[in-house]
Coordinates of C-alpha atoms in Angstrom, one line a residue:
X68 CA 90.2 140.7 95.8
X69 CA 92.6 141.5 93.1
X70 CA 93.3 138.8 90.6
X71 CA 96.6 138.6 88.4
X72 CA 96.2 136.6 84.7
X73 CA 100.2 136.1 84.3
X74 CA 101.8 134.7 80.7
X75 CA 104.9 135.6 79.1
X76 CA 104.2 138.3 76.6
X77 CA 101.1 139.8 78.1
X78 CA 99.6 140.4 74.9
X79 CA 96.8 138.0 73.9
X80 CA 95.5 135.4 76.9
X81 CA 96.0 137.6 79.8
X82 CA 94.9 140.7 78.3
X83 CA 91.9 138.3 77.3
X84 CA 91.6 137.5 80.8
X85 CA 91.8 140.8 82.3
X86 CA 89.5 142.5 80.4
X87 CA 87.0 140.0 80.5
X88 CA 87.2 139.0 84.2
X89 CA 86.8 143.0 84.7
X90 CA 83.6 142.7 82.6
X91 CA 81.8 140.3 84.3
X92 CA 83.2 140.6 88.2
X93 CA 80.9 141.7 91.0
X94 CA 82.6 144.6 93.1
X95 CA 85.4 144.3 95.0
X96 CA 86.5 142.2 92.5
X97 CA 89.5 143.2 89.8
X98 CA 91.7 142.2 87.1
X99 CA 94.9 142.9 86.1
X100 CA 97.3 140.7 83.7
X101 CA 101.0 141.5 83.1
X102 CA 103.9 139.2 81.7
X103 CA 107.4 137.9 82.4
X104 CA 108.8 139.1 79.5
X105 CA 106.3 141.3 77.8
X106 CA 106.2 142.3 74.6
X107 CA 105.2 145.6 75.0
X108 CA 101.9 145.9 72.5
X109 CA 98.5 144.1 73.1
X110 CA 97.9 141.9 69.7
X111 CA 95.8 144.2 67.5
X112 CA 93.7 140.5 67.8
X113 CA 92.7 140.8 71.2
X114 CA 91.5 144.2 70.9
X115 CA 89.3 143.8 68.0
X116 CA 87.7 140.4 69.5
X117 CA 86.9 142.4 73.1
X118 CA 85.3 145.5 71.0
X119 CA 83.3 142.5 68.8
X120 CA 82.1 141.3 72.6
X121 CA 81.4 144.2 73.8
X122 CA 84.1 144.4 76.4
X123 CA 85.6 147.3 77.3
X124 CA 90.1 147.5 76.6
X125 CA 91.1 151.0 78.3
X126 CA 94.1 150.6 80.3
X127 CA 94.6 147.5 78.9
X128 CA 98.5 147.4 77.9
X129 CA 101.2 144.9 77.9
X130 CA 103.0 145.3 81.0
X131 CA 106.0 143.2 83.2
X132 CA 105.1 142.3 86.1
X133 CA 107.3 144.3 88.1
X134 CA 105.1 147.2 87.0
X135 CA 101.7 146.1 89.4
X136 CA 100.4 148.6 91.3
X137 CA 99.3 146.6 93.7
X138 CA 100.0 142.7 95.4
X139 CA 97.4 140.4 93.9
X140 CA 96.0 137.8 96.0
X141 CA 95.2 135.3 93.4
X142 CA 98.0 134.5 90.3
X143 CA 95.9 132.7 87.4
X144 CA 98.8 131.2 84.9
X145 CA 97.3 130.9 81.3
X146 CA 100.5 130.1 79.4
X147 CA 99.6 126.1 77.9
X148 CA 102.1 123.8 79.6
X149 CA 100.9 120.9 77.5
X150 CA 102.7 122.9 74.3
X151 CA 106.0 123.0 76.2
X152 CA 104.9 126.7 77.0
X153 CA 107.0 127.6 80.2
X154 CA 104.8 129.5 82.7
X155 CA 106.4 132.1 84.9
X156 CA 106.8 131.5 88.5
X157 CA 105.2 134.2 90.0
X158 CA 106.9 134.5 93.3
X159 CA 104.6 136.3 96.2
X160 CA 102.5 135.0 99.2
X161 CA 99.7 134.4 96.7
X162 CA 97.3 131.8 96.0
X163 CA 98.2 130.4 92.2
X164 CA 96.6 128.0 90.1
X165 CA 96.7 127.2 86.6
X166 CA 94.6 128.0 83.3
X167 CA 96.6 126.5 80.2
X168 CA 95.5 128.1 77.0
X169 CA 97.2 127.8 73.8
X170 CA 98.6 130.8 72.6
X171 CA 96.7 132.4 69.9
X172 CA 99.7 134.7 68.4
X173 CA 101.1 131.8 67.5
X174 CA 98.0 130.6 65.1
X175 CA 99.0 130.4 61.2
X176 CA 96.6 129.9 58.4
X177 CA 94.4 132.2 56.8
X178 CA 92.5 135.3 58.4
X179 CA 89.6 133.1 59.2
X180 CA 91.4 130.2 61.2
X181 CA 93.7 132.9 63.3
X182 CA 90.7 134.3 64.0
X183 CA 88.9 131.1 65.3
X184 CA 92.6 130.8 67.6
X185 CA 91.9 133.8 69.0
X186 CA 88.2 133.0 69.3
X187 CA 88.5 129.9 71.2
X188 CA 91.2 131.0 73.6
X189 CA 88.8 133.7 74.1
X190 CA 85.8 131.3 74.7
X191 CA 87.9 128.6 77.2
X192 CA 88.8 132.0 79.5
X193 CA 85.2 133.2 79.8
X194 CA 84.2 129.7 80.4
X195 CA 86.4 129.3 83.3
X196 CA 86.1 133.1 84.6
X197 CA 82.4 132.7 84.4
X198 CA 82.8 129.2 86.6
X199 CA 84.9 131.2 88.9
X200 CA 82.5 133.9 89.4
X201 CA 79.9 131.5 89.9
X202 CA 81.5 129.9 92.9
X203 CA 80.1 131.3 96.4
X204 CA 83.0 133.8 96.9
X205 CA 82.0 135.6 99.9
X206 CA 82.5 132.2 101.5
X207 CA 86.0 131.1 99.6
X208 CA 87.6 134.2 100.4
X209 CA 87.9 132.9 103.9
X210 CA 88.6 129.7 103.2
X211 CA 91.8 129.6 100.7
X212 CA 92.1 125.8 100.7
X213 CA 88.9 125.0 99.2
X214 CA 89.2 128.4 96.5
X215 CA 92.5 126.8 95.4
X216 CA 91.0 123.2 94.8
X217 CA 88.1 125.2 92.9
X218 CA 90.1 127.2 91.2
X219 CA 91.8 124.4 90.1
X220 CA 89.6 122.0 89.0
X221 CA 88.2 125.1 86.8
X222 CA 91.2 125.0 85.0
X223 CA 90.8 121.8 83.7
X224 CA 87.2 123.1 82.0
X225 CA 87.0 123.1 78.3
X226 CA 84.2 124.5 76.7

């Protein structure tokens, strides 16, 4: 099963996303992330928080979405609604939920606090992939009605 984490930029939460959801998935399981309108970098941010965890970044990059290799058959939107964030539409025969998180690139302060932004977007994402990957998925893949009420009611999870 191949999973899509979908924002705008594709350069903080969904690389976030990818890269951690790759850490932690069983086989047969994969990550990709990729924007509407992408920026074109990954936020030096990002990077430096994954290496801190441990988490491998190769092949990480910010990419449009026009650009996946392959169809994914679950689209996880992580763009925060709430902060009048518009979330793509990704359009496909796909199962999509939702996963607002604010956007840490938009954090101001001092070193420290856009730090802790990056940290707690960080920290709500493995939260919810770690729910995710805790759910009996053998059994959800064949049953996509009850992985898309999981799926969403994970993305109402804080931490």
């Amino acid at each position: 099963m191949n999973v899509l984490f979908l924002c705008t930029g594709n350069s903080c939460r969904s690389i976030l996303g990818e890269a951690t959801f790759n850490h932690l998935a069983p086989p047969g399981w994969k990550a990709l992330s990729a924007g509407s309108r992408p920026t074109g970098q990954v936020h030096p941010r990002s990077l430096a928080l994954l290496a801190r965890e441990g988490i491998s970044t190769e092949g990480c990059h910010s990419k449009s979405w026009d650009e996946l290799p392959i169809t994914p058959d679950i689209v996880i939107t992580v763009c925060a609604s709430a902060a009048g964030e518009t979330c793509p539409a990704y359009l496909g025969p796909v199962l999509r939920t939702h996963w607002g998180v604010d956007d840490p690139a938009h954090a101001t302060g001092s070193d420290a606090e856009i730090d802790a932004a990056f940290l707690h977007a960080y920290r709500r994402l493995r939260a919810r992939i770690e729910a995710f990957l805790a759910l009996p998925l053998a059994e959800l893949q064949n049953d996509r009605t009850h992985l898309k009420v999981e799926l969403d009611r994970i993305g109402t999870l804080l931490p």
